[in-house]
């Protein structure tokens, strides 16, 4: 809201978070600020209230942002624009199907464990063949590699991506300098909520996008990292000053969520 009030074009701003509920809360607060704190902006819209539909700012989850990028560049990512998205349940069912077709013993390789391993590899941007190169050809990694490779083949045949693919495939797309520059020239100002909960793929995505204009603002607290179980790496926020040495750190140390009696105790 502050950036827009300063004259930055809304379409040049990207704001990402982790859940749809949080994204909606961010939208509501921003539009409230724009309508009531900055009445001058309403004049720009003919005196009408500024609405989500009329204001071209992207506020959403990492995944919804990546879906937008992938649909716009589907052919370059080897999919069609109508690709479907597999949720965790769809992914689990497909992994079981793959393991049955490959004749993998599901007592040795439980489907849930295998799904988690593949998810973690994608969060670390590790493709099947790269995984095998790193681990060698022993029985366990060779079997995971076989399942992972066949699983990806089945997804492609279904014109589908799973949740982890959405970010991994977008990062892969951004390795094409022309595509990356196209989006760097759209999103000059990038804002990330709960930065301590980003995984390696999300970290890489933001770093690539922000590299050109270097207008990156993140909010986070390494003491509140709660998503380690799904690949989040709180080191991302601890390394922020190293990645962006010109960054200004603002400590938010005022407590708005408790009463003075509790704080005193």
PDB file of C-alpha atoms in Angstrom:
ATOM      1  CA  UNK A   1       0.000   0.000   0.000  1.00  0.00           C
ATOM      2  CA  UNK A   2       2.878   2.341   0.845  1.00  0.00           C
ATOM      3  CA  UNK A   3       4.632   1.603  -2.448  1.00  0.00           C
ATOM      4  CA  UNK A   4       1.455   2.241  -4.448  1.00  0.00           C
ATOM      5  CA  UNK A   5       0.821   5.483  -2.556  1.00  0.00           C
ATOM      6  CA  UNK A   6       4.371   6.510  -3.532  1.00  0.00           C
ATOM      7  CA  UNK A   7       3.467   6.057  -7.199  1.00  0.00           C
ATOM      8  CA  UNK A   8       4.807   2.542  -7.885  1.00  0.00           C
ATOM      9  CA  UNK A   9       2.598   0.800 -10.451  1.00  0.00           C
ATOM     10  CA  UNK A  10       0.598  -2.017  -8.810  1.00  0.00           C
ATOM     11  CA  UNK A  11       1.433  -4.422 -11.642  1.00  0.00           C
ATOM     12  CA  UNK A  12       5.125  -4.072 -10.755  1.00  0.00           C
ATOM     13  CA  UNK A  13       4.563  -5.455  -7.243  1.00  0.00           C
ATOM     14  CA  UNK A  14       4.561  -9.112  -6.201  1.00  0.00           C
ATOM     15  CA  UNK A  15       3.496 -10.249  -2.727  1.00  0.00           C
ATOM     16  CA  UNK A  16       3.701 -13.952  -1.843  1.00  0.00           C
ATOM     17  CA  UNK A  17       2.793 -15.997   1.211  1.00  0.00           C
ATOM     18  CA  UNK A  18       1.993 -19.622   2.080  1.00  0.00           C
ATOM     19  CA  UNK A  19      -1.760 -20.083   2.428  1.00  0.00           C
ATOM     20  CA  UNK A  20      -4.819 -18.824   0.557  1.00  0.00           C
ATOM     21  CA  UNK A  21      -6.283 -17.587   3.842  1.00  0.00           C
ATOM     22  CA  UNK A  22      -3.235 -15.429   4.559  1.00  0.00           C
ATOM     23  CA  UNK A  23      -3.180 -14.138   0.979  1.00  0.00           C
ATOM     24  CA  UNK A  24      -6.822 -13.066   1.298  1.00  0.00           C
ATOM     25  CA  UNK A  25      -6.073 -11.318   4.605  1.00  0.00           C
ATOM     26  CA  UNK A  26      -3.205  -9.456   2.918  1.00  0.00           C
ATOM     27  CA  UNK A  27      -5.498  -8.405   0.054  1.00  0.00           C
ATOM     28  CA  UNK A  28      -8.195  -7.204   2.436  1.00  0.00           C
ATOM     29  CA  UNK A  29      -5.745  -5.124   4.470  1.00  0.00           C
ATOM     30  CA  UNK A  30      -4.083  -3.632   1.400  1.00  0.00           C
ATOM     31  CA  UNK A  31      -7.348  -2.640  -0.280  1.00  0.00           C
ATOM     32  CA  UNK A  32      -8.612  -1.213   3.020  1.00  0.00           C
ATOM     33  CA  UNK A  33      -5.452   0.910   3.305  1.00  0.00           C
ATOM     34  CA  UNK A  34      -5.666   2.048  -0.295  1.00  0.00           C
ATOM     35  CA  UNK A  35      -9.319   3.028   0.011  1.00  0.00           C
ATOM     36  CA  UNK A  36      -9.184   4.783   3.375  1.00  0.00           C
ATOM     37  CA  UNK A  37      -5.583   5.814   4.125  1.00  0.00           C
ATOM     38  CA  UNK A  38      -4.828   7.099   0.633  1.00  0.00           C
ATOM     39  CA  UNK A  39      -8.024   8.743  -0.670  1.00  0.00           C
ATOM     40  CA  UNK A  40      -6.041  10.429  -3.465  1.00  0.00           C
ATOM     41  CA  UNK A  41      -5.795   7.042  -5.145  1.00  0.00           C
ATOM     42  CA  UNK A  42      -9.577   6.824  -5.334  1.00  0.00           C
ATOM     43  CA  UNK A  43      -9.569   9.924  -7.507  1.00  0.00           C
ATOM     44  CA  UNK A  44      -7.328   8.060  -9.954  1.00  0.00           C
ATOM     45  CA  UNK A  45     -10.142   5.497 -10.203  1.00  0.00           C
ATOM     46  CA  UNK A  46     -12.848   8.087 -10.834  1.00  0.00           C
ATOM     47  CA  UNK A  47     -13.845   8.264  -7.172  1.00  0.00           C
ATOM     48  CA  UNK A  48     -14.730   4.550  -7.118  1.00  0.00           C
ATOM     49  CA  UNK A  49     -13.579   2.223  -4.355  1.00  0.00           C
ATOM     50  CA  UNK A  50     -10.448   0.319  -5.336  1.00  0.00           C
ATOM     51  CA  UNK A  51     -11.292  -3.356  -5.729  1.00  0.00           C
ATOM     52  CA  UNK A  52      -9.381  -6.566  -6.228  1.00  0.00           C
ATOM     53  CA  UNK A  53     -10.749  -6.839  -9.776  1.00  0.00           C
ATOM     54  CA  UNK A  54      -9.599  -3.392 -10.827  1.00  0.00           C
ATOM     55  CA  UNK A  55      -6.192  -3.382  -9.218  1.00  0.00           C
ATOM     56  CA  UNK A  56      -3.543  -5.445 -11.063  1.00  0.00           C
ATOM     57  CA  UNK A  57      -1.350  -6.387  -8.099  1.00  0.00           C
ATOM     58  CA  UNK A  58      -0.375 -10.033  -7.594  1.00  0.00           C
ATOM     59  CA  UNK A  59      -1.000 -11.095  -3.999  1.00  0.00           C
ATOM     60  CA  UNK A  60      -1.102 -14.861  -3.515  1.00  0.00           C
ATOM     61  CA  UNK A  61       0.656 -18.055  -2.551  1.00  0.00           C
ATOM     62  CA  UNK A  62       3.942 -19.272  -4.007  1.00  0.00           C
ATOM     63  CA  UNK A  63       1.992 -22.039  -5.712  1.00  0.00           C
ATOM     64  CA  UNK A  64      -0.654 -19.790  -7.292  1.00  0.00           C
ATOM     65  CA  UNK A  65       2.098 -17.500  -8.576  1.00  0.00           C
ATOM     66  CA  UNK A  66       3.927 -20.454 -10.138  1.00  0.00           C
ATOM     67  CA  UNK A  67       0.711 -21.783 -11.701  1.00  0.00           C
ATOM     68  CA  UNK A  68       0.299 -18.418 -13.431  1.00  0.00           C
ATOM     69  CA  UNK A  69       3.897 -18.488 -14.772  1.00  0.00           C
ATOM     70  CA  UNK A  70       3.612 -22.109 -15.920  1.00  0.00           C
ATOM     71  CA  UNK A  71       0.287 -21.606 -17.709  1.00  0.00           C
ATOM     72  CA  UNK A  72       1.738 -18.598 -19.533  1.00  0.00           C
ATOM     73  CA  UNK A  73       4.781 -20.655 -20.616  1.00  0.00           C
ATOM     74  CA  UNK A  74       3.292 -24.149 -20.738  1.00  0.00           C
ATOM     75  CA  UNK A  75       4.710 -25.162 -24.112  1.00  0.00           C
ATOM     76  CA  UNK A  76       8.238 -24.187 -23.066  1.00  0.00           C
ATOM     77  CA  UNK A  77       7.774 -26.315 -19.942  1.00  0.00           C
ATOM     78  CA  UNK A  78       6.625 -29.260 -22.116  1.00  0.00           C
ATOM     79  CA  UNK A  79       2.985 -29.133 -20.966  1.00  0.00           C
ATOM     80  CA  UNK A  80      -0.232 -27.749 -22.331  1.00  0.00           C
ATOM     81  CA  UNK A  81      -1.941 -24.743 -20.717  1.00  0.00           C
ATOM     82  CA  UNK A  82      -4.700 -27.009 -19.408  1.00  0.00           C
ATOM     83  CA  UNK A  83      -2.355 -29.100 -17.240  1.00  0.00           C
ATOM     84  CA  UNK A  84      -3.959 -30.479 -14.087  1.00  0.00           C
ATOM     85  CA  UNK A  85      -2.532 -30.230 -10.570  1.00  0.00           C
ATOM     86  CA  UNK A  86      -2.263 -33.348  -8.410  1.00  0.00           C
ATOM     87  CA  UNK A  87      -2.886 -32.794  -4.703  1.00  0.00           C
ATOM     88  CA  UNK A  88      -1.224 -34.966  -2.036  1.00  0.00           C
ATOM     89  CA  UNK A  89      -3.925 -37.634  -2.344  1.00  0.00           C
ATOM     90  CA  UNK A  90      -3.586 -37.860  -6.139  1.00  0.00           C
ATOM     91  CA  UNK A  91       0.191 -37.979  -5.793  1.00  0.00           C
ATOM     92  CA  UNK A  92       0.028 -40.765  -3.188  1.00  0.00           C
ATOM     93  CA  UNK A  93      -2.289 -42.846  -5.410  1.00  0.00           C
ATOM     94  CA  UNK A  94      -0.004 -42.415  -8.425  1.00  0.00           C
ATOM     95  CA  UNK A  95       3.085 -43.410  -6.422  1.00  0.00           C
ATOM     96  CA  UNK A  96       1.323 -46.591  -5.270  1.00  0.00           C
ATOM     97  CA  UNK A  97       0.338 -47.314  -8.872  1.00  0.00           C
ATOM     98  CA  UNK A  98       3.931 -46.753 -10.029  1.00  0.00           C
ATOM     99  CA  UNK A  99       5.299 -49.047  -7.305  1.00  0.00           C
ATOM    100  CA  UNK A 100       2.829 -51.784  -8.234  1.00  0.00           C
ATOM    101  CA  UNK A 101       3.806 -51.563 -11.899  1.00  0.00           C
ATOM    102  CA  UNK A 102       7.502 -51.688 -11.008  1.00  0.00           C
ATOM    103  CA  UNK A 103       6.981 -54.580  -8.579  1.00  0.00           C
ATOM    104  CA  UNK A 104       8.483 -52.644  -5.638  1.00  0.00           C
ATOM    105  CA  UNK A 105       7.924 -54.223  -2.218  1.00  0.00           C
ATOM    106  CA  UNK A 106       5.749 -51.710  -0.350  1.00  0.00           C
ATOM    107  CA  UNK A 107       6.774 -53.116   3.017  1.00  0.00           C
ATOM    108  CA  UNK A 108      10.361 -52.161   2.245  1.00  0.00           C
ATOM    109  CA  UNK A 109       9.326 -48.904   0.573  1.00  0.00           C
ATOM    110  CA  UNK A 110       6.076 -47.624   2.121  1.00  0.00           C
ATOM    111  CA  UNK A 111       4.270 -45.318  -0.313  1.00  0.00           C
ATOM    112  CA  UNK A 112       4.009 -42.489   2.240  1.00  0.00           C
ATOM    113  CA  UNK A 113       7.750 -42.571   2.946  1.00  0.00           C
ATOM    114  CA  UNK A 114       8.560 -42.696  -0.765  1.00  0.00           C
ATOM    115  CA  UNK A 115       6.230 -39.779  -1.482  1.00  0.00           C
ATOM    116  CA  UNK A 116       7.971 -37.758   1.243  1.00  0.00           C
ATOM    117  CA  UNK A 117      11.449 -38.534  -0.135  1.00  0.00           C
ATOM    118  CA  UNK A 118      10.428 -37.469  -3.657  1.00  0.00           C
ATOM    119  CA  UNK A 119       8.795 -34.304  -2.288  1.00  0.00           C
ATOM    120  CA  UNK A 120      11.974 -33.392  -0.366  1.00  0.00           C
ATOM    121  CA  UNK A 121      14.112 -33.985  -3.455  1.00  0.00           C
ATOM    122  CA  UNK A 122      11.899 -31.634  -5.483  1.00  0.00           C
ATOM    123  CA  UNK A 123      12.023 -29.026  -2.710  1.00  0.00           C
ATOM    124  CA  UNK A 124      15.823 -29.214  -3.015  1.00  0.00           C
ATOM    125  CA  UNK A 125      15.553 -28.946  -6.839  1.00  0.00           C
ATOM    126  CA  UNK A 126      17.057 -32.411  -7.325  1.00  0.00           C
ATOM    127  CA  UNK A 127      15.906 -34.273 -10.457  1.00  0.00           C
ATOM    128  CA  UNK A 128      15.901 -38.121 -10.603  1.00  0.00           C
ATOM    129  CA  UNK A 129      19.214 -38.547 -12.457  1.00  0.00           C
ATOM    130  CA  UNK A 130      20.951 -35.936 -10.301  1.00  0.00           C
ATOM    131  CA  UNK A 131      19.796 -37.852  -7.213  1.00  0.00           C
ATOM    132  CA  UNK A 132      21.373 -41.063  -8.504  1.00  0.00           C
ATOM    133  CA  UNK A 133      24.620 -39.255  -9.352  1.00  0.00           C
ATOM    134  CA  UNK A 134      24.824 -37.936  -5.781  1.00  0.00           C
ATOM    135  CA  UNK A 135      23.946 -41.177  -3.987  1.00  0.00           C
ATOM    136  CA  UNK A 136      25.408 -43.938  -6.129  1.00  0.00           C
ATOM    137  CA  UNK A 137      23.695 -47.078  -7.366  1.00  0.00           C
ATOM    138  CA  UNK A 138      23.060 -48.936  -4.098  1.00  0.00           C
ATOM    139  CA  UNK A 139      19.737 -50.742  -3.680  1.00  0.00           C
ATOM    140  CA  UNK A 140      17.864 -48.002  -1.766  1.00  0.00           C
ATOM    141  CA  UNK A 141      18.753 -44.948  -3.930  1.00  0.00           C
ATOM    142  CA  UNK A 142      18.474 -47.016  -7.125  1.00  0.00           C
ATOM    143  CA  UNK A 143      14.937 -48.034  -6.177  1.00  0.00           C
ATOM    144  CA  UNK A 144      13.934 -44.463  -5.229  1.00  0.00           C
ATOM    145  CA  UNK A 145      15.410 -43.250  -8.526  1.00  0.00           C
ATOM    146  CA  UNK A 146      13.400 -45.834 -10.458  1.00  0.00           C
ATOM    147  CA  UNK A 147      10.146 -44.846  -8.704  1.00  0.00           C
ATOM    148  CA  UNK A 148      10.846 -41.083  -8.987  1.00  0.00           C
ATOM    149  CA  UNK A 149      11.677 -41.341 -12.722  1.00  0.00           C
ATOM    150  CA  UNK A 150       8.604 -43.436 -13.541  1.00  0.00           C
ATOM    151  CA  UNK A 151       6.390 -41.188 -11.389  1.00  0.00           C
ATOM    152  CA  UNK A 152       7.534 -38.119 -13.373  1.00  0.00           C
ATOM    153  CA  UNK A 153       6.917 -39.972 -16.639  1.00  0.00           C
ATOM    154  CA  UNK A 154       3.362 -40.832 -15.532  1.00  0.00           C
ATOM    155  CA  UNK A 155       2.714 -37.191 -14.545  1.00  0.00           C
ATOM    156  CA  UNK A 156       3.877 -36.012 -17.987  1.00  0.00           C
ATOM    157  CA  UNK A 157       1.650 -38.583 -19.705  1.00  0.00           C
ATOM    158  CA  UNK A 158      -1.299 -37.212 -17.686  1.00  0.00           C
ATOM    159  CA  UNK A 159      -0.350 -33.579 -18.506  1.00  0.00           C
ATOM    160  CA  UNK A 160      -0.152 -33.057 -14.739  1.00  0.00           C
ATOM    161  CA  UNK A 161       2.109 -31.524 -12.104  1.00  0.00           C
ATOM    162  CA  UNK A 162       2.149 -32.136  -8.377  1.00  0.00           C
ATOM    163  CA  UNK A 163       2.455 -29.284  -5.838  1.00  0.00           C
ATOM    164  CA  UNK A 164       6.237 -29.575  -5.600  1.00  0.00           C
ATOM    165  CA  UNK A 165       6.573 -29.536  -9.402  1.00  0.00           C
ATOM    166  CA  UNK A 166       4.859 -26.140  -9.554  1.00  0.00           C
ATOM    167  CA  UNK A 167       7.839 -24.425  -7.933  1.00  0.00           C
ATOM    168  CA  UNK A 168      10.557 -26.714  -9.280  1.00  0.00           C
ATOM    169  CA  UNK A 169       9.358 -26.351 -12.896  1.00  0.00           C
ATOM    170  CA  UNK A 170       9.105 -22.561 -12.532  1.00  0.00           C
ATOM    171  CA  UNK A 171      12.712 -22.411 -11.318  1.00  0.00           C
ATOM    172  CA  UNK A 172      13.696 -24.571 -14.302  1.00  0.00           C
ATOM    173  CA  UNK A 173      11.845 -22.156 -16.606  1.00  0.00           C
ATOM    174  CA  UNK A 174      13.683 -19.209 -15.059  1.00  0.00           C
ATOM    175  CA  UNK A 175      17.002 -20.780 -16.032  1.00  0.00           C
ATOM    176  CA  UNK A 176      16.068 -19.523 -19.497  1.00  0.00           C
ATOM    177  CA  UNK A 177      17.467 -15.992 -19.318  1.00  0.00           C
ATOM    178  CA  UNK A 178      14.874 -14.574 -21.725  1.00  0.00           C
ATOM    179  CA  UNK A 179      11.924 -15.885 -19.687  1.00  0.00           C
ATOM    180  CA  UNK A 180      13.478 -14.776 -16.388  1.00  0.00           C
ATOM    181  CA  UNK A 181      14.135 -11.239 -17.675  1.00  0.00           C
ATOM    182  CA  UNK A 182      10.544 -10.979 -18.910  1.00  0.00           C
ATOM    183  CA  UNK A 183       9.261 -11.505 -15.340  1.00  0.00           C
ATOM    184  CA  UNK A 184      12.056  -9.494 -13.716  1.00  0.00           C
ATOM    185  CA  UNK A 185      10.859  -6.585 -15.863  1.00  0.00           C
ATOM    186  CA  UNK A 186       7.297  -7.075 -14.599  1.00  0.00           C
ATOM    187  CA  UNK A 187       7.964  -7.544 -10.885  1.00  0.00           C
ATOM    188  CA  UNK A 188      10.279  -4.775  -9.719  1.00  0.00           C
ATOM    189  CA  UNK A 189       9.216  -4.960  -6.055  1.00  0.00           C
ATOM    190  CA  UNK A 190       8.950  -8.325  -4.307  1.00  0.00           C
ATOM    191  CA  UNK A 191       7.509  -8.934  -0.838  1.00  0.00           C
ATOM    192  CA  UNK A 192       7.663 -12.296   0.957  1.00  0.00           C
ATOM    193  CA  UNK A 193       5.728 -13.212   4.090  1.00  0.00           C
ATOM    194  CA  UNK A 194       7.017 -15.774   6.668  1.00  0.00           C
ATOM    195  CA  UNK A 195      10.415 -15.988   4.973  1.00  0.00           C
ATOM    196  CA  UNK A 196      11.719 -18.401   7.601  1.00  0.00           C
ATOM    197  CA  UNK A 197       9.361 -21.051   6.193  1.00  0.00           C
ATOM    198  CA  UNK A 198      10.721 -20.975   2.630  1.00  0.00           C
ATOM    199  CA  UNK A 199      12.336 -24.143   1.312  1.00  0.00           C
ATOM    200  CA  UNK A 200      15.292 -24.222  -1.075  1.00  0.00           C
ATOM    201  CA  UNK A 201      13.113 -24.130  -4.231  1.00  0.00           C
ATOM    202  CA  UNK A 202      11.125 -21.102  -2.994  1.00  0.00           C
ATOM    203  CA  UNK A 203      14.339 -19.402  -1.917  1.00  0.00           C
ATOM    204  CA  UNK A 204      15.886 -19.956  -5.368  1.00  0.00           C
ATOM    205  CA  UNK A 205      12.739 -18.689  -7.108  1.00  0.00           C
ATOM    206  CA  UNK A 206      12.707 -15.403  -5.160  1.00  0.00           C
ATOM    207  CA  UNK A 207      16.460 -14.904  -5.486  1.00  0.00           C
ATOM    208  CA  UNK A 208      16.283 -15.278  -9.276  1.00  0.00           C
ATOM    209  CA  UNK A 209      13.332 -12.890  -9.610  1.00  0.00           C
ATOM    210  CA  UNK A 210      14.815 -10.203  -7.340  1.00  0.00           C
ATOM    211  CA  UNK A 211      18.354 -10.301  -8.753  1.00  0.00           C
ATOM    212  CA  UNK A 212      17.854  -7.570 -11.357  1.00  0.00           C
ATOM    213  CA  UNK A 213      16.100  -4.778  -9.435  1.00  0.00           C
ATOM    214  CA  UNK A 214      17.130  -5.861  -5.919  1.00  0.00           C
ATOM    215  CA  UNK A 215      13.943  -4.518  -4.328  1.00  0.00           C
ATOM    216  CA  UNK A 216      13.167  -7.404  -1.984  1.00  0.00           C
ATOM    217  CA  UNK A 217      11.380  -7.074   1.367  1.00  0.00           C
ATOM    218  CA  UNK A 218      10.851 -10.129   3.540  1.00  0.00           C
ATOM    219  CA  UNK A 219       9.192 -10.558   6.918  1.00  0.00           C
ATOM    220  CA  UNK A 220      10.151 -13.436   9.163  1.00  0.00           C
ATOM    221  CA  UNK A 221      11.462 -14.751  12.450  1.00  0.00           C
ATOM    222  CA  UNK A 222      13.835 -17.712  12.619  1.00  0.00           C
ATOM    223  CA  UNK A 223      12.417 -18.515  16.093  1.00  0.00           C
ATOM    224  CA  UNK A 224       8.992 -19.117  14.501  1.00  0.00           C
ATOM    225  CA  UNK A 225      10.096 -21.634  11.850  1.00  0.00           C
ATOM    226  CA  UNK A 226       7.467 -24.389  11.895  1.00  0.00           C
ATOM    227  CA  UNK A 227       7.683 -26.104   8.505  1.00  0.00           C
ATOM    228  CA  UNK A 228      10.997 -27.963   8.767  1.00  0.00           C
ATOM    229  CA  UNK A 229       9.068 -31.209   8.282  1.00  0.00           C
ATOM    230  CA  UNK A 230       8.175 -30.131   4.736  1.00  0.00           C
ATOM    231  CA  UNK A 231      11.585 -28.859   3.712  1.00  0.00           C
ATOM    232  CA  UNK A 232      11.564 -25.296   5.072  1.00  0.00           C
ATOM    233  CA  UNK A 233      15.045 -24.021   5.891  1.00  0.00           C
ATOM    234  CA  UNK A 234      15.256 -21.246   8.511  1.00  0.00           C
ATOM    235  CA  UNK A 235      18.876 -20.674   7.385  1.00  0.00           C
ATOM    236  CA  UNK A 236      17.366 -18.746   4.461  1.00  0.00           C
ATOM    237  CA  UNK A 237      16.418 -15.884   6.762  1.00  0.00           C
ATOM    238  CA  UNK A 238      19.675 -16.090   8.732  1.00  0.00           C
ATOM    239  CA  UNK A 239      21.608 -15.778   5.445  1.00  0.00           C
ATOM    240  CA  UNK A 240      19.502 -12.901   4.133  1.00  0.00           C
ATOM    241  CA  UNK A 241      22.097 -10.238   4.935  1.00  0.00           C
ATOM    242  CA  UNK A 242      24.783 -12.317   3.239  1.00  0.00           C
ATOM    243  CA  UNK A 243      22.659 -12.732   0.094  1.00  0.00           C
ATOM    244  CA  UNK A 244      21.637  -9.062   0.063  1.00  0.00           C
ATOM    245  CA  UNK A 245      24.439  -7.108   1.795  1.00  0.00           C
ATOM    246  CA  UNK A 246      22.743  -3.755   1.097  1.00  0.00           C
ATOM    247  CA  UNK A 247      19.618  -4.864   3.029  1.00  0.00           C
ATOM    248  CA  UNK A 248      18.224  -2.754   5.859  1.00  0.00           C
ATOM    249  CA  UNK A 249      17.100  -4.769   8.893  1.00  0.00           C
ATOM    250  CA  UNK A 250      14.090  -3.478  10.825  1.00  0.00           C
ATOM    251  CA  UNK A 251      13.400  -5.228  14.126  1.00  0.00           C
ATOM    252  CA  UNK A 252       9.693  -5.553  14.951  1.00  0.00           C
ATOM    253  CA  UNK A 253       9.902  -5.965  18.707  1.00  0.00           C
ATOM    254  CA  UNK A 254       6.616  -4.465  19.871  1.00  0.00           C
ATOM    255  CA  UNK A 255       4.074  -7.036  21.019  1.00  0.00           C
ATOM    256  CA  UNK A 256       0.521  -6.505  19.762  1.00  0.00           C
ATOM    257  CA  UNK A 257      -0.870  -9.926  20.624  1.00  0.00           C
ATOM    258  CA  UNK A 258      -0.798 -10.028  24.400  1.00  0.00           C
ATOM    259  CA  UNK A 259      -1.773  -7.982  27.443  1.00  0.00           C
ATOM    260  CA  UNK A 260       0.663  -6.121  29.687  1.00  0.00           C
ATOM    261  CA  UNK A 261      -0.080  -8.372  32.713  1.00  0.00           C
ATOM    262  CA  UNK A 262       0.961 -11.454  30.753  1.00  0.00           C
ATOM    263  CA  UNK A 263       4.078  -9.745  29.382  1.00  0.00           C
ATOM    264  CA  UNK A 264       5.074  -8.604  32.874  1.00  0.00           C
ATOM    265  CA  UNK A 265       4.639 -12.130  34.232  1.00  0.00           C
TER     266      UNK A 265
END
